[in-house]
PDB file of C-alpha atoms and ligand atoms in Angstrom:
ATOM      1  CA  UNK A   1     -32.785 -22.122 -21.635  1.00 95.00           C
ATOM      2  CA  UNK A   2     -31.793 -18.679 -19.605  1.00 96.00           C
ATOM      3  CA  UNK A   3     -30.910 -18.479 -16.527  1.00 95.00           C
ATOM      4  CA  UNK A   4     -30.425 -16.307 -13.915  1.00 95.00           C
ATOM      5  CA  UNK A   5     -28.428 -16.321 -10.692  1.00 94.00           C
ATOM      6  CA  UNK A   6     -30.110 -13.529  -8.001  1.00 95.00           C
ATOM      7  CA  UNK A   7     -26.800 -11.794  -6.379  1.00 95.00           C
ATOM      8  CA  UNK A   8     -27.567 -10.687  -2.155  1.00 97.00           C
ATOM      9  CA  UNK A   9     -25.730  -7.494  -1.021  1.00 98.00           C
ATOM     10  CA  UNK A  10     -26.820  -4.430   1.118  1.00 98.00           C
ATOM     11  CA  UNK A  11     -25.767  -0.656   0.751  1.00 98.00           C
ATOM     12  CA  UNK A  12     -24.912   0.984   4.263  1.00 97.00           C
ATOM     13  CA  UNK A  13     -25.244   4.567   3.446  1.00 95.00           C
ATOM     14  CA  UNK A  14     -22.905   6.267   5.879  1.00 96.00           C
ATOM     15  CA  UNK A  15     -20.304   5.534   8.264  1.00 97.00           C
ATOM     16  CA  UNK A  16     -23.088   6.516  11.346  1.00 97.00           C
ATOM     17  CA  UNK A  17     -24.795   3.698  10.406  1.00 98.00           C
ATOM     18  CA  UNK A  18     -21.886   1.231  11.008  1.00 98.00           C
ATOM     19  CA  UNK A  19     -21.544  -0.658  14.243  1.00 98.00           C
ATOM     20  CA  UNK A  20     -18.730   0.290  16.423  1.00 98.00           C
ATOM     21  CA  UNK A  21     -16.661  -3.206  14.939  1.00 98.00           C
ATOM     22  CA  UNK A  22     -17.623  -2.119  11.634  1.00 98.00           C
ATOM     23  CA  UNK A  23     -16.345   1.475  12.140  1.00 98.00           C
ATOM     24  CA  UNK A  24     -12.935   0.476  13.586  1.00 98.00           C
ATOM     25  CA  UNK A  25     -12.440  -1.780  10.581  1.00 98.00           C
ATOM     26  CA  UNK A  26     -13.501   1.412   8.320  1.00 98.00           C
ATOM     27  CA  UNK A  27     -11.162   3.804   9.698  1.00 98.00           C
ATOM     28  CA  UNK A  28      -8.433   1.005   9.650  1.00 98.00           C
ATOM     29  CA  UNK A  29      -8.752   0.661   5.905  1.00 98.00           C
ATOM     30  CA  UNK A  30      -8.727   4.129   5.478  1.00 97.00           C
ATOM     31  CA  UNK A  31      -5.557   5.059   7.371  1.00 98.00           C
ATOM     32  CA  UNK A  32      -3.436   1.580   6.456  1.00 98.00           C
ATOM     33  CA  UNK A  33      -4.292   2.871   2.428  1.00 98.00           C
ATOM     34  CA  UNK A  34      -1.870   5.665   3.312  1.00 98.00           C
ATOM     35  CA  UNK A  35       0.686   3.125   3.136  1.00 98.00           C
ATOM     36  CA  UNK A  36       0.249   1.566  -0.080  1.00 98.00           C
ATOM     37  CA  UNK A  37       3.137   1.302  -2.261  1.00 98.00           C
ATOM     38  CA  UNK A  38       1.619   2.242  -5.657  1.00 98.00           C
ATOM     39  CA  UNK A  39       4.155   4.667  -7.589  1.00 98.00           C
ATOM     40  CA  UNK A  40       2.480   3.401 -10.964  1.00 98.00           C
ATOM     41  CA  UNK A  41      -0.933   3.276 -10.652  1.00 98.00           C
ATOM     42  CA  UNK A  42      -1.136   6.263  -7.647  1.00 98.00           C
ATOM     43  CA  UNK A  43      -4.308   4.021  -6.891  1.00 98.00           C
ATOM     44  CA  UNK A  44      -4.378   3.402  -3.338  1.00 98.00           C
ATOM     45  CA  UNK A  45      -5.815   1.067  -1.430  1.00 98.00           C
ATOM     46  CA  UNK A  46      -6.505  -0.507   2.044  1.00 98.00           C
ATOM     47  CA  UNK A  47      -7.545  -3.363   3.552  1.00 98.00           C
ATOM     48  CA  UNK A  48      -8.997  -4.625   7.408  1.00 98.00           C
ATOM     49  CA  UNK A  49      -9.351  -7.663   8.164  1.00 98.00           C
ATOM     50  CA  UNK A  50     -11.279  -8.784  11.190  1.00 98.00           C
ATOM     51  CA  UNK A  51     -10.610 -12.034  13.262  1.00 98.00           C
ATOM     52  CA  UNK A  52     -12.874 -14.360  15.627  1.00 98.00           C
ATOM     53  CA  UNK A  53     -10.459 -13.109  17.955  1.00 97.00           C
ATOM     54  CA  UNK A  54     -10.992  -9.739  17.557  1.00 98.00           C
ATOM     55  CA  UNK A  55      -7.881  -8.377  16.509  1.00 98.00           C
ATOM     56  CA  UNK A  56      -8.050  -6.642  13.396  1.00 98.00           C
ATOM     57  CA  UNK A  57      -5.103  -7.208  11.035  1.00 98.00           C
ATOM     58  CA  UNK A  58      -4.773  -4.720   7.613  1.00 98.00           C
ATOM     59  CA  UNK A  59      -2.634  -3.949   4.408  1.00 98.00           C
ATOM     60  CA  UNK A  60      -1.958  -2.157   1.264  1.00 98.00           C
ATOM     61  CA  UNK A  61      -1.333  -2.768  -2.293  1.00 98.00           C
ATOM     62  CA  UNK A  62       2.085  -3.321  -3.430  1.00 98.00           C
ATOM     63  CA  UNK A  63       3.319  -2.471  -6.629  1.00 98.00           C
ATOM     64  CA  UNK A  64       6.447  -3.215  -8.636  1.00 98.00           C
ATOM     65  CA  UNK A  65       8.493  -2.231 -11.959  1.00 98.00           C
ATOM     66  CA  UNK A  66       7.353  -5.426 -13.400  1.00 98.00           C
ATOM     67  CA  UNK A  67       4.089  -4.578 -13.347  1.00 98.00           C
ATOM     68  CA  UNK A  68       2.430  -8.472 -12.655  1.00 97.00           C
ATOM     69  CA  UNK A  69       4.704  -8.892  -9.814  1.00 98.00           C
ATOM     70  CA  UNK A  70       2.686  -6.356  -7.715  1.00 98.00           C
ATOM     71  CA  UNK A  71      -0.101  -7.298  -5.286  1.00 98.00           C
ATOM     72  CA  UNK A  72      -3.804  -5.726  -4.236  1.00 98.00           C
ATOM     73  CA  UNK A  73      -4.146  -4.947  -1.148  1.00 98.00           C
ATOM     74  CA  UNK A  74      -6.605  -7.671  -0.206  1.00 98.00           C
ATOM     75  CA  UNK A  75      -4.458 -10.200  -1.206  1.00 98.00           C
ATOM     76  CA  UNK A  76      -1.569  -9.087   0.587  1.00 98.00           C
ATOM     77  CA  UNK A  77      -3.455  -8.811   3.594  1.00 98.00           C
ATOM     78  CA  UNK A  78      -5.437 -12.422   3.252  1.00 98.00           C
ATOM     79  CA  UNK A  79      -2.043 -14.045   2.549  1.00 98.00           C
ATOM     80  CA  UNK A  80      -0.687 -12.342   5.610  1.00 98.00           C
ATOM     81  CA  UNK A  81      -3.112 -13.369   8.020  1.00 98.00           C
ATOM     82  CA  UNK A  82      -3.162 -17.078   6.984  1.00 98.00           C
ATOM     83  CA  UNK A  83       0.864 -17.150   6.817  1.00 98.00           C
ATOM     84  CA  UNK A  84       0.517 -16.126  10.908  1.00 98.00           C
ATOM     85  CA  UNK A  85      -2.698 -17.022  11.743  1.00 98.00           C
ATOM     86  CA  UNK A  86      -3.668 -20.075   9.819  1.00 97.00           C
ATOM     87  CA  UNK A  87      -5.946 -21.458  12.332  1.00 97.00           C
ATOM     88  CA  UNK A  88      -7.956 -18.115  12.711  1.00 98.00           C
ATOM     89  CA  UNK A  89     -11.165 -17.765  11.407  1.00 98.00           C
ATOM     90  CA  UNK A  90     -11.499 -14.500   9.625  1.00 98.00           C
ATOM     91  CA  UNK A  91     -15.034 -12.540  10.046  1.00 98.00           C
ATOM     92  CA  UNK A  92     -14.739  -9.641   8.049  1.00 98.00           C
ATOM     93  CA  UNK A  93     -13.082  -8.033   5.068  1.00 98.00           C
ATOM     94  CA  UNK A  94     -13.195  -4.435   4.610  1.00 98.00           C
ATOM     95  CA  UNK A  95     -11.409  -2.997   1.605  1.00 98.00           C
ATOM     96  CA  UNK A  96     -11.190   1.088   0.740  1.00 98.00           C
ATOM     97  CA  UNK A  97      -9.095   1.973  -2.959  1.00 97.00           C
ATOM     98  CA  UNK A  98      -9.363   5.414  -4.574  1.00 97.00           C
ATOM     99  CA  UNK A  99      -6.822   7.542  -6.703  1.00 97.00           C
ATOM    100  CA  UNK A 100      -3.896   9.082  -4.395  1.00 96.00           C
ATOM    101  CA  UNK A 101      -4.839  12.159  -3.960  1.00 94.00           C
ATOM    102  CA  UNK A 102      -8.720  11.829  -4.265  1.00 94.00           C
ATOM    103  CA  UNK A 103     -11.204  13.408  -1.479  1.00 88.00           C
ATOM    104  CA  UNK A 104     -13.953  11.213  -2.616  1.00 86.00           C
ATOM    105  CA  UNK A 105     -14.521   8.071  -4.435  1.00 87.00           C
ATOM    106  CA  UNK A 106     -16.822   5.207  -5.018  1.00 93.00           C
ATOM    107  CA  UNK A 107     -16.784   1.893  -3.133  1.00 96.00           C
ATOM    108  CA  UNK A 108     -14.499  -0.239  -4.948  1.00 94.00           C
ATOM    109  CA  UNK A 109     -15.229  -3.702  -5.458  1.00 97.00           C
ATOM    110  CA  UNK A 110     -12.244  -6.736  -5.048  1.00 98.00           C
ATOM    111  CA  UNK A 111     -11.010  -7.393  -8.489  1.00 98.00           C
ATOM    112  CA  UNK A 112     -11.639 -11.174  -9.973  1.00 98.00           C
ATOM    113  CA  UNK A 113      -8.180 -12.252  -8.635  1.00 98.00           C
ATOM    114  CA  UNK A 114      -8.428 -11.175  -5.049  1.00 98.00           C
ATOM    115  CA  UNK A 115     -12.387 -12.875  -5.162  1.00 98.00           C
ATOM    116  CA  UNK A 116     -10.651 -16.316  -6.124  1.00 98.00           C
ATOM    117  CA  UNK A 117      -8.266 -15.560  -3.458  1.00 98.00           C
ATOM    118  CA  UNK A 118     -10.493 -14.733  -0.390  1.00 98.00           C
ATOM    119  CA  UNK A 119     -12.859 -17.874  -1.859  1.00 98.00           C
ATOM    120  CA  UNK A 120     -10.206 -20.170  -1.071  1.00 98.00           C
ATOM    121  CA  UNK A 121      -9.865 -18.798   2.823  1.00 98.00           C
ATOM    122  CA  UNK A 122     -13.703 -19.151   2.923  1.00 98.00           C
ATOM    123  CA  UNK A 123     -13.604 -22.899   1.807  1.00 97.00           C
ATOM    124  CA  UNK A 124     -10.390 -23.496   4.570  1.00 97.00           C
ATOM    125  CA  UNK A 125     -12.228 -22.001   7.420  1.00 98.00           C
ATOM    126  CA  UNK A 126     -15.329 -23.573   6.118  1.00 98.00           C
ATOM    127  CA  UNK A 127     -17.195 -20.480   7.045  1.00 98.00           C
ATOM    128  CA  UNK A 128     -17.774 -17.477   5.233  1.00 98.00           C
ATOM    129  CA  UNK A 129     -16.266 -13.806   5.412  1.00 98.00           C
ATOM    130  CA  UNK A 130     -18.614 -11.043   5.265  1.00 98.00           C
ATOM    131  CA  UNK A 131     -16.794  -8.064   2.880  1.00 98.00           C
ATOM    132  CA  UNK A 132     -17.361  -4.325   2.984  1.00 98.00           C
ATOM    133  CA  UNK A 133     -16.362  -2.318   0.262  1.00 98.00           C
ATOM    134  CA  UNK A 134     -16.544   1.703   0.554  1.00 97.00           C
ATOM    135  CA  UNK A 135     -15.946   4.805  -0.322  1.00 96.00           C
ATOM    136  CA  UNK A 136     -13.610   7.553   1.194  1.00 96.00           C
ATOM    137  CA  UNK A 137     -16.582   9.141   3.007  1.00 93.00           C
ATOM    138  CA  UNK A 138     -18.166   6.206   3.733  1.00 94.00           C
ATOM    139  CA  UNK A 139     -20.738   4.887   1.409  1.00 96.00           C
ATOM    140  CA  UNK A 140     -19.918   1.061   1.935  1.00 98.00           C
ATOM    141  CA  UNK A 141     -21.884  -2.138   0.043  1.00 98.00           C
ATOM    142  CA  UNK A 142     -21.974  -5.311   2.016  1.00 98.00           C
ATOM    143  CA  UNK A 143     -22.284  -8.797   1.140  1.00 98.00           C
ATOM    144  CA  UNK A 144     -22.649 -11.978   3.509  1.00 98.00           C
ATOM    145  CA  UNK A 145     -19.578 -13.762   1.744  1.00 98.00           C
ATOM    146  CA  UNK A 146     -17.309 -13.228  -1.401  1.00 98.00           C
ATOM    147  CA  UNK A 147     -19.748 -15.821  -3.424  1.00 97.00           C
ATOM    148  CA  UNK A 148     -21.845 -13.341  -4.220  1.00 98.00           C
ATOM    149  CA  UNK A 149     -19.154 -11.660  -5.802  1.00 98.00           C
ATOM    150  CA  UNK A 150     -18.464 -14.515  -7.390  1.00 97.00           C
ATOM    151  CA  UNK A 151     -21.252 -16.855  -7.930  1.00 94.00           C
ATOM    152  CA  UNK A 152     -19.835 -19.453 -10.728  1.00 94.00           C
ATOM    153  CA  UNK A 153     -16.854 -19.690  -8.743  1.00 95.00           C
ATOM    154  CA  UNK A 154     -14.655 -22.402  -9.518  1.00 95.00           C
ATOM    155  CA  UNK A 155     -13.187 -24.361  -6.110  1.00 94.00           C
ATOM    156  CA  UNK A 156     -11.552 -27.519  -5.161  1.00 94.00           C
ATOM    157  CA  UNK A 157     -15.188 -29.392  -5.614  1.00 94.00           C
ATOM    158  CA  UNK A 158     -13.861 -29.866  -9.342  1.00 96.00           C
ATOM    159  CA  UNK A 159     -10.395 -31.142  -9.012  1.00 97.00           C
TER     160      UNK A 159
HETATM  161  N1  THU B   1      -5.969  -2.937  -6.429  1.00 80.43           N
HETATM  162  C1  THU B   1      -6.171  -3.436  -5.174  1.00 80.43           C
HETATM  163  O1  THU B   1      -5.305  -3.345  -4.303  1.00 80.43           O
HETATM  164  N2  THU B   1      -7.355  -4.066  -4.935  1.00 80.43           N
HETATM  165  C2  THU B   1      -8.369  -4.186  -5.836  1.00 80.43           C
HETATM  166  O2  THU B   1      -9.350  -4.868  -5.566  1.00 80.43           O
HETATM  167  C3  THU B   1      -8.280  -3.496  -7.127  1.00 80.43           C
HETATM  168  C4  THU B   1      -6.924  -3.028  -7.510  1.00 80.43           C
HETATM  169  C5  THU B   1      -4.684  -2.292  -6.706  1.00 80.43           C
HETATM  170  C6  THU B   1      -3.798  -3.052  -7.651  1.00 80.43           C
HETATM  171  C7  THU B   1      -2.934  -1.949  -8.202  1.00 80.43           C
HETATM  172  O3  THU B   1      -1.856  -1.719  -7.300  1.00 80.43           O
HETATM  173  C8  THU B   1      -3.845  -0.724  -8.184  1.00 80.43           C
HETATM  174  O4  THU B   1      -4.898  -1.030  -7.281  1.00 80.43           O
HETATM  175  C9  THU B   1      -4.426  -0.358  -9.535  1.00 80.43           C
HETATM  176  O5  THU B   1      -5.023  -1.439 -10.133  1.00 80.43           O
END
């Protein structure tokens, strides 16, 4: 028997149509992707992450000459902000990659690893984290938490 699983997620067309929370975390991705440390891939990208508290905490990927050894930038900042904040809930997630040098690009999507990663912060805070994922001028896709990015997710239900 097929079936199907339905997938929720809503596309914000422009940065005017942000809130003002939502725009600081947008702008926050965008500049923090300037520091990414990607001399392989020249793919940079950014991350904001928003706490119940307010402050906003961000990060970039990290590369290395063993290529496996580098990190996205989601991941470094998710790891960051539980390492110093572990009893913090986190609210939002905004993410911005593109190519170095590129003046536009499309809203790039957490890879498989980082969604496995920020489901694990979901399930500690028991409470999820709404992710934003746009483009360099601003065309951002929105979902309520990273299981619809990953709907047969696998969690510590099954161990
Ligand atoms: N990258 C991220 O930082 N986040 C993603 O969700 C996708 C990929 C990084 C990893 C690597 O440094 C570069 O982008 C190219 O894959």
């Amino acid at each position: 028997m097929e079936k199907e699983i339905k997938i929720n997620f809503e596309a914000i067309p422009s940065y005017n149509d942000l809130t003002e929370i939502e725009k600081k975390l947008f702008d926050k991705a965008k500049s923090v992707r300037e520091n990414a440390y990607a001399p392989y891939s020249n793919f940079w990208v950014g991350c904001a992450i928003l706490l119940e508290n307010g402050e906003i905490i961000s990060g970039s990927n990290q590369e290395n000459a063993a290529y496996p050894s580098g990190l996205c930038a989601e991941r470094t900042t998710i790891f960051w902000t539980s390492a110093n904040y572990p009893n913090v809930k986190i609210e939002k997630l905004f993410v911005i990659g593109a190519p170095k040098d590129a003046l536009t690009s499309a809203p790039i999507p957490p890879c498989g690893a980082c969604r496995q990663a920020i489901l694990e912060y979901e399930a500690k805070q028991k409470d999820e984290i709404e992710i934003y994922f746009a483009s360099l001028d601003g065309e951002i896709f929105k979902t309520k938490s990273i299981r619809e990015l990953l709907p047969f997710s696998f969690d510590a239900s099954f161990l």
